[in-house]
Tab-separated table of C-alpha atoms in Angstrom:
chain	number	residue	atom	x	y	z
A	1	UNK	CA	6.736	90.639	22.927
A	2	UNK	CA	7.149	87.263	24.720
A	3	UNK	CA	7.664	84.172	22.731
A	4	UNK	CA	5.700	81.073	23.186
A	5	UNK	CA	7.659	77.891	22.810
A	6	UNK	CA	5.736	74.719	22.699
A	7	UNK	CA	7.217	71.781	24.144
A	8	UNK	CA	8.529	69.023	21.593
A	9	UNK	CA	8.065	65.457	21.331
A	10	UNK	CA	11.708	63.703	21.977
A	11	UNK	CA	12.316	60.828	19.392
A	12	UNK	CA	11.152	57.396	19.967
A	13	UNK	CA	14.431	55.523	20.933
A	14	UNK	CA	15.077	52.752	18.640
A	15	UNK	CA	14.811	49.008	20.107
A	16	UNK	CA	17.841	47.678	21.495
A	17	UNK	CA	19.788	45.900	18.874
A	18	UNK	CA	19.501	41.842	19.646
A	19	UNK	CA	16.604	42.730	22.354
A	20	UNK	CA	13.971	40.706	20.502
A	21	UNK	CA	16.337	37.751	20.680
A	22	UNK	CA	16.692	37.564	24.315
A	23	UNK	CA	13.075	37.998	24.510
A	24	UNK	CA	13.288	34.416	22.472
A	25	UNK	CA	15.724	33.032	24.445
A	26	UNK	CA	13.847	33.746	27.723
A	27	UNK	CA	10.314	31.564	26.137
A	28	UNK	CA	13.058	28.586	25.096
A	29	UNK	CA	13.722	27.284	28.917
A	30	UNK	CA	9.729	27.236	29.655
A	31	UNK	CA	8.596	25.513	26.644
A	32	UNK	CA	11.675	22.705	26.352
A	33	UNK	CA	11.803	21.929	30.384
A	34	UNK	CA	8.787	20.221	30.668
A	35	UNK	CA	9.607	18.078	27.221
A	36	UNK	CA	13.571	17.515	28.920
A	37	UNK	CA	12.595	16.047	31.907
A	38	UNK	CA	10.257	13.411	30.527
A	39	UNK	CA	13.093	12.283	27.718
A	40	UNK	CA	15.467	12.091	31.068
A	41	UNK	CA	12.806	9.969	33.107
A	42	UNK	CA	11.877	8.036	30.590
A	43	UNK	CA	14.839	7.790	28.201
A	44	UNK	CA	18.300	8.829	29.928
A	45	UNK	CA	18.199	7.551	33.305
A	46	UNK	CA	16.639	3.624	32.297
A	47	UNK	CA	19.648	3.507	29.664
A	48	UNK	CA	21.932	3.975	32.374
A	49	UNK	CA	20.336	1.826	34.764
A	50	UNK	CA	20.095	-0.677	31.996
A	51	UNK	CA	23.892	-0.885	31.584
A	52	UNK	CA	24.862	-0.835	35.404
A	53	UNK	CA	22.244	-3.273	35.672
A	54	UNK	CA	24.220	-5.378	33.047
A	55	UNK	CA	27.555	-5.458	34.956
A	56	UNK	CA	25.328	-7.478	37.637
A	57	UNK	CA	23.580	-10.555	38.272
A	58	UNK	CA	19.841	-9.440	39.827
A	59	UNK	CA	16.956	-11.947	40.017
A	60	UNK	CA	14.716	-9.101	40.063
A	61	UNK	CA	12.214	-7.461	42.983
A	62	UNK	CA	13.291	-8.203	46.866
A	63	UNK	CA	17.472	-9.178	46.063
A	64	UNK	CA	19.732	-6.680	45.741
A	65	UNK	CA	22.066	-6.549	42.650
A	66	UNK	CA	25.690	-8.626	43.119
A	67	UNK	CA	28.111	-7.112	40.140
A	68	UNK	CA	30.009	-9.700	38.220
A	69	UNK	CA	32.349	-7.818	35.910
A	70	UNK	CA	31.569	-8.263	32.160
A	71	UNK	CA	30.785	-12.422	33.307
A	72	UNK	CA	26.972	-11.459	31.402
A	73	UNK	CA	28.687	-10.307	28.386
A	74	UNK	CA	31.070	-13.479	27.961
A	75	UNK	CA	28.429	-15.726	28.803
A	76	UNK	CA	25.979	-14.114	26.296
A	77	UNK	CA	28.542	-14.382	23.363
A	78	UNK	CA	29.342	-17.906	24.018
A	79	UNK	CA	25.661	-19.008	24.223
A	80	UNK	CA	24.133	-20.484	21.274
A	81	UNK	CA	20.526	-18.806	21.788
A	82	UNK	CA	21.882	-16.012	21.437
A	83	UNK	CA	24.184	-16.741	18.431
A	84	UNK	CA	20.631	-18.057	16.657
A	85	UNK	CA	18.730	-14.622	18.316
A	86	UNK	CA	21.849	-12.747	16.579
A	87	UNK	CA	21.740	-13.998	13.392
A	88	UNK	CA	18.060	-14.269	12.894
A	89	UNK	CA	18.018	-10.149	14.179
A	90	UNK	CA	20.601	-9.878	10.951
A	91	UNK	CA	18.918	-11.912	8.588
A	92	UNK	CA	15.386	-9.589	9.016
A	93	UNK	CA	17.378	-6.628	9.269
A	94	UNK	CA	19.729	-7.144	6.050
A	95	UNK	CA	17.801	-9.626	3.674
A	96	UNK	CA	14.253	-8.347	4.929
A	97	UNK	CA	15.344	-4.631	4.006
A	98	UNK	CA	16.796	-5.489	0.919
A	99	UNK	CA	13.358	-7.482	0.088
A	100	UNK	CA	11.507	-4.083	1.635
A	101	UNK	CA	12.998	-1.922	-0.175
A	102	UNK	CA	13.037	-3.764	-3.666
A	103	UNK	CA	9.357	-4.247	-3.597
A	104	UNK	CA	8.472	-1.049	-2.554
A	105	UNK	CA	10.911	1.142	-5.355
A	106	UNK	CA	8.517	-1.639	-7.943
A	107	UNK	CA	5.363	-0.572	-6.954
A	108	UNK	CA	6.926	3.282	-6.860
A	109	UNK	CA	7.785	2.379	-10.927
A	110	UNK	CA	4.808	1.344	-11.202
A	111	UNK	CA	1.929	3.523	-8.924
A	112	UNK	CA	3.341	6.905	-10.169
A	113	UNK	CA	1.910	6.664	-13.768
A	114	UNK	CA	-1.319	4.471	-12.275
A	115	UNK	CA	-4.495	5.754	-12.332
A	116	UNK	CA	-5.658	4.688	-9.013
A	117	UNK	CA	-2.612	4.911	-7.302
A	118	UNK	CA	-3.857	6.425	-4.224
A	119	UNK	CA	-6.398	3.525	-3.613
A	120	UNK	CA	-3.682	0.786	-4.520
A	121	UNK	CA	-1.415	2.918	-1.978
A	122	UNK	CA	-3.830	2.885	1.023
A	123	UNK	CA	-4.706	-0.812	-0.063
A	124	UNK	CA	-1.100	-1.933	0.257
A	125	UNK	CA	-0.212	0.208	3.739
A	126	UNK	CA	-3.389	-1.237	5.424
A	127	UNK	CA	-1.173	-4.796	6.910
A	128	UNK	CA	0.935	-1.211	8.520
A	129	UNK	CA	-2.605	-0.858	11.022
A	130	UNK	CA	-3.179	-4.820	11.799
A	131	UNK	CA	-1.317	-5.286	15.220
A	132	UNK	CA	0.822	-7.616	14.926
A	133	UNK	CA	-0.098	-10.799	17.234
A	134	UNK	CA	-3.570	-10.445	14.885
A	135	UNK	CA	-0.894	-10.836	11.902
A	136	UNK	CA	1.125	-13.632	13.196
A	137	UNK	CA	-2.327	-15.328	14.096
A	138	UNK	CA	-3.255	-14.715	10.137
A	139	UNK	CA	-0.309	-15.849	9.090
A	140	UNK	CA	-0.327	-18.929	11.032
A	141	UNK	CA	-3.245	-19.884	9.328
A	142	UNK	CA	-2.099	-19.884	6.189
A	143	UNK	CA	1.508	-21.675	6.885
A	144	UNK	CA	-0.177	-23.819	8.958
A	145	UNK	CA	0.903	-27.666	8.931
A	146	UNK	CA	-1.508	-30.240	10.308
A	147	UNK	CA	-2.184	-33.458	8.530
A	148	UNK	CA	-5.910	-33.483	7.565
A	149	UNK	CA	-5.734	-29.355	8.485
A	150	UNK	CA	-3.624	-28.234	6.022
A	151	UNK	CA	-2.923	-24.273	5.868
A	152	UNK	CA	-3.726	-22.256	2.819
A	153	UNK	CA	-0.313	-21.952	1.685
A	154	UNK	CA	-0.150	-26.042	1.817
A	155	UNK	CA	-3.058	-26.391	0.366
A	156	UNK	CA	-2.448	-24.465	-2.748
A	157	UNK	CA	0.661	-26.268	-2.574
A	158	UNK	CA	-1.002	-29.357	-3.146
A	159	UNK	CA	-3.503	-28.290	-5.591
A	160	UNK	CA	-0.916	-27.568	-7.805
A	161	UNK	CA	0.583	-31.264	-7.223
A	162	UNK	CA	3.573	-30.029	-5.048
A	163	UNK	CA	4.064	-31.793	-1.335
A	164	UNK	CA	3.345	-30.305	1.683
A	165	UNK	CA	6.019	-28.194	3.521
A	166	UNK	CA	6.242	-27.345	7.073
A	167	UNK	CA	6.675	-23.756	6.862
A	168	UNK	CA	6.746	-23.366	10.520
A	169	UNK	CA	9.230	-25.718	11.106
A	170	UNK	CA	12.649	-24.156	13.349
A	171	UNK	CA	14.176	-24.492	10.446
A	172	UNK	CA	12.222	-22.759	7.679
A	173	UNK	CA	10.523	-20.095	10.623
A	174	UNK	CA	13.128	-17.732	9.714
A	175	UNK	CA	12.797	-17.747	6.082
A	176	UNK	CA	8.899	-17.159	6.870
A	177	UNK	CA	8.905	-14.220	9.220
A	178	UNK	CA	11.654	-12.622	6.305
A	179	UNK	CA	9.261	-12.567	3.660
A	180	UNK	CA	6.454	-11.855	6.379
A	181	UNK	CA	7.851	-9.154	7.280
A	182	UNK	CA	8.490	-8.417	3.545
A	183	UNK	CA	5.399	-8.179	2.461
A	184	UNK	CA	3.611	-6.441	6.006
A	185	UNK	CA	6.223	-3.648	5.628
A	186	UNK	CA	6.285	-2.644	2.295
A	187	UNK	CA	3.111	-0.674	1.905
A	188	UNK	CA	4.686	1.132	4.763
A	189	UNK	CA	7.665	2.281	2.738
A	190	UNK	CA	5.582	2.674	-0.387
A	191	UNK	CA	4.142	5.754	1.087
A	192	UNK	CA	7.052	7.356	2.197
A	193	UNK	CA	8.780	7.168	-0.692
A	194	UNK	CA	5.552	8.066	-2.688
A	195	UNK	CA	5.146	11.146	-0.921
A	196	UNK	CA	8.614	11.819	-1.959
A	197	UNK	CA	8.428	11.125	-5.708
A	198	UNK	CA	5.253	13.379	-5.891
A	199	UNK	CA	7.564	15.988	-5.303
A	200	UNK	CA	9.477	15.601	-8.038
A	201	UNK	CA	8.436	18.098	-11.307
A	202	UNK	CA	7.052	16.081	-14.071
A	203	UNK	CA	9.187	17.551	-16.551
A	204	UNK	CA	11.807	15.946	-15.499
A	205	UNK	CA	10.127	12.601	-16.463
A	206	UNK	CA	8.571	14.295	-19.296
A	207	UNK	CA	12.167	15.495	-20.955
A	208	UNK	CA	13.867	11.963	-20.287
A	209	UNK	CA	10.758	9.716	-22.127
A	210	UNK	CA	11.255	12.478	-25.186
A	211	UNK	CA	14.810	11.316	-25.022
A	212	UNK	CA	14.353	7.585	-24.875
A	213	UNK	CA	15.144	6.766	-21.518
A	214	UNK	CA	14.031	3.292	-20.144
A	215	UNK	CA	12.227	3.127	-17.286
A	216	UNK	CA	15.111	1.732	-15.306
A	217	UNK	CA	17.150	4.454	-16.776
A	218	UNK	CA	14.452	7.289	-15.315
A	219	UNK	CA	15.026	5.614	-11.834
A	220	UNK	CA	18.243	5.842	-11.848
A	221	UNK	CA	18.865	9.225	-12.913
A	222	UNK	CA	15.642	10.774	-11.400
A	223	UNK	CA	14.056	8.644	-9.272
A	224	UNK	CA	16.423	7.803	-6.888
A	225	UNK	CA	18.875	10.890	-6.651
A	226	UNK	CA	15.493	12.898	-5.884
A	227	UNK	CA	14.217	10.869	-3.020
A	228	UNK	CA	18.353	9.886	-2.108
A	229	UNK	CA	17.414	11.784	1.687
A	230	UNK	CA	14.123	10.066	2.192
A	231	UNK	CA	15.176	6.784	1.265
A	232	UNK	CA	18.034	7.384	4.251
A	233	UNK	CA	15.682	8.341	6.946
A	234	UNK	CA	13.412	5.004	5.587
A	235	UNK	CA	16.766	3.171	5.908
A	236	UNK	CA	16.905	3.672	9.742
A	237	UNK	CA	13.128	3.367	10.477
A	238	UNK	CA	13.449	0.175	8.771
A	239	UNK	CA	16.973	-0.983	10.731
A	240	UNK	CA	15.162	0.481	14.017
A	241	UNK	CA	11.997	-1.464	13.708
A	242	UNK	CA	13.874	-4.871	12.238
A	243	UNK	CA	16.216	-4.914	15.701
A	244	UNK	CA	12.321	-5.161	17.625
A	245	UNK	CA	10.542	-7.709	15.884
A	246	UNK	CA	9.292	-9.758	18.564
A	247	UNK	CA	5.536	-10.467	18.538
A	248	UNK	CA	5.713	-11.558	14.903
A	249	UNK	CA	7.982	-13.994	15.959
A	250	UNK	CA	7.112	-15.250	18.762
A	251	UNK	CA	3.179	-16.358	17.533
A	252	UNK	CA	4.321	-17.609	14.115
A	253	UNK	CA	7.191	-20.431	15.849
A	254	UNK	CA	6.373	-20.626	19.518
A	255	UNK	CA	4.416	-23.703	20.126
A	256	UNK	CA	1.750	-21.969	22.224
A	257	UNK	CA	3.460	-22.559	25.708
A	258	UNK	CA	6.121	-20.031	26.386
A	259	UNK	CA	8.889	-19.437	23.731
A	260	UNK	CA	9.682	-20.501	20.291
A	261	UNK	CA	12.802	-22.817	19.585
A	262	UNK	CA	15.893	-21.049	19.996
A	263	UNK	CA	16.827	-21.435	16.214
A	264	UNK	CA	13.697	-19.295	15.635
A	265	UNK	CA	14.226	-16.460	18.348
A	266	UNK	CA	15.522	-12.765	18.091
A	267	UNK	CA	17.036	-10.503	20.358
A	268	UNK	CA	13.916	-9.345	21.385
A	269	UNK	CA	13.178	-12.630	22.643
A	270	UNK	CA	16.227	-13.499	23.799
A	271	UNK	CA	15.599	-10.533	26.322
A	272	UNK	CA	12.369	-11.675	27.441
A	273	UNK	CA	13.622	-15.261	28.036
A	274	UNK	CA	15.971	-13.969	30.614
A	275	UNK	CA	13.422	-11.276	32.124
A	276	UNK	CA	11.200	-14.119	32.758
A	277	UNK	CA	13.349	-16.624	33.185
A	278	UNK	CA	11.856	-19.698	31.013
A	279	UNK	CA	14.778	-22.308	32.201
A	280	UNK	CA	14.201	-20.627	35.876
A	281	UNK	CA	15.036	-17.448	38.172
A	282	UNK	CA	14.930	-14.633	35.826
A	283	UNK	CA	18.381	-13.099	34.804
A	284	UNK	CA	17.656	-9.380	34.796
A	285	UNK	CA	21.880	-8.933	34.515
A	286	UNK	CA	21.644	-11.175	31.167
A	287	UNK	CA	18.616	-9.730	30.178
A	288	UNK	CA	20.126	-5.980	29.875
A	289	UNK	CA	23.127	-7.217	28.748
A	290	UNK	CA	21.558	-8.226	25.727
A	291	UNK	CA	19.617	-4.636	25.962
A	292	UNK	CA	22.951	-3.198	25.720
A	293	UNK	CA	24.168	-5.313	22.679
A	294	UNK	CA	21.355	-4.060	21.282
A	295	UNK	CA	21.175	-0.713	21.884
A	296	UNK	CA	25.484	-0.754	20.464
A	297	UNK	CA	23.942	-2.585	16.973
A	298	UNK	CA	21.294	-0.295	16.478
A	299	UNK	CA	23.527	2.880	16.993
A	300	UNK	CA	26.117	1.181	14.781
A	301	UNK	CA	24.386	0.488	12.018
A	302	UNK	CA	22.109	3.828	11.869
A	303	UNK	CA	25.700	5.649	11.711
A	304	UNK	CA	26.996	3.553	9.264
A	305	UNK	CA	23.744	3.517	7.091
A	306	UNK	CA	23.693	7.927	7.349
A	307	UNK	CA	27.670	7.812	6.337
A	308	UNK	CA	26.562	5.293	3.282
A	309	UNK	CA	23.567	7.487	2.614
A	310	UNK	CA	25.244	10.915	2.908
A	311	UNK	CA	24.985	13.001	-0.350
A	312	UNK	CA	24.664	16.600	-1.166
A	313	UNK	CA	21.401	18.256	-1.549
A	314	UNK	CA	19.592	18.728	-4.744
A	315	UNK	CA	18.045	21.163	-5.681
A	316	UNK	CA	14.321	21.511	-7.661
């Protein structure tokens, strides 16, 4: 009697070990191109250009670019606008972050245990969404100096039997814009490091106020290690953004013609002086030489401010 054998299945093969990695690796080119070549157009290639550009002397459109060595560089250094546009870029970096940050680790103190906090919050971030030309125009107003037109800052002043001061003055703009910038910033940084305490458990505060901690004492041991990594990252927003101010600036001292004194500029304006050439043919050579200066501060002082900031991990 014949035997019937019925044919059998084979075994699926197993997938090919690393095979649904490759597949990844295939979808990585397609999706980052596109993303690559606009941070190369846009990013890459006018940093380069910008320091070739600075090794020449170019009026701009229709002459061709002569190079002159590092003559922009020496020149720069030696001038005294920019020596005020340097110092000034400093002063809002240094004493306006210190002033930033101060203020906003107060109202942190303060908002987390505030009923309301969330409305104070969004009050104190809304100067964050006011451009800022409308801001320097506010602010004007109320530093304003006129005889007979006093701003609101004078005229306080006055009520309270105190004498006028020209706030707006070359000398005294700087001191201004600082606590300006001060007080337009800080709601800013208020809600980043907000978001960051809120993730701290509450019975951390809970078992230091059965201990007796201070509130100082509940900052320092809780408080600030927990929100150590988003204070960093605030550090170099703030750096980034201090190293632009321009239009703030440029409203609150210029006298409404072209540029504010040079005691008052930055190096934001210091770069658009020489783009547009105020005391005649525009420099484009100076102008991104001064790009370049800027571009070495701002990488100096973010790598300097993560080394400072650098600290393990905690966990919670």
């Amino acid at each position: 009697m014949a035997t019937v054998t019925t044919p059998t299945t084979p075994p699926a093969r197993a997938p090919e070990p690393g095979a649904h990695l490759r597949r990844k690796k295939r979808l990585f080119w397609p999706f980052a191109a596109p993303a690559l070549v606009l941070y190369l157009a846009f990013l890459v290639l006018p940093t380069i250009a910008t320091v070739v550009l600075s090794f020449t002397s170019w009026a701009g459109a229709g002459d061709t670019p002569e190079p002159n060595g590092v003559t922009n560089y020496t020149q720069m250094w030696s001038s005294d606008s920019f020596q005020y546009a340097f110092r000034n870029t400093l002063i809002y970096v240094f004493l306006g972050g210190i002033g930033t940050f101060a203020l906003a680790f107060l109202f942190t103190m303060v908002l987390r245990d505030m009923k309301g906090g969330k409305t104070v919050r969004a009050i104190l971030f809304f100067p964050n969404i006011v451009a800022p030309v409308a801001l320097g125009m506010f602010l004007g107003f109320v530093f304003k100096y006129q005889p007979g037109k006093q701003g609101l800052a004078n005229y306080v002043m006055e009520s309270l039997g105190a004498d006028a001061t020209k706030f707006l003055a070359p000398s005294n703009v700087t001191g201004v814009v600082t606590a300006s910038l001060i007080w337009a910033s800080s709601g800013f940084y208020i809600t980043i490091l907000m978001a960051a305490v809120d993730r701290i458990p509450p019975y951390l505060y809970e078992d230091a106020e059965l201990g007796g901690a201070s509130p100082w004492q509940k900052f320092r041991n809780i408080t600030l290690p927990m929100t150590w990594d988003v204070v960093g990252v605030a550090g170099v927003l703030w750096t980034i953004n201090a190293l632009k101010i321009f239009e703030l600036v440029f409203v609150l001292a210029g006298p409404g013609t072209y540029a504010p004194p040079n005691e008052a500029w930055t190096l934001g304006i210091y770069v658009f002086d020489r783009t547009f050439g105020s005391n005649g043919t525009p420099d484009f050579g100076a102008a991104c030489a001064c790009a370049v200066a800027m571009i070495a501060l701002v990488s100096v002082l973010v790598v300097l401010l993560r080394r400072l900031m650098r600290r393990d991990a905690i966990q919670f």
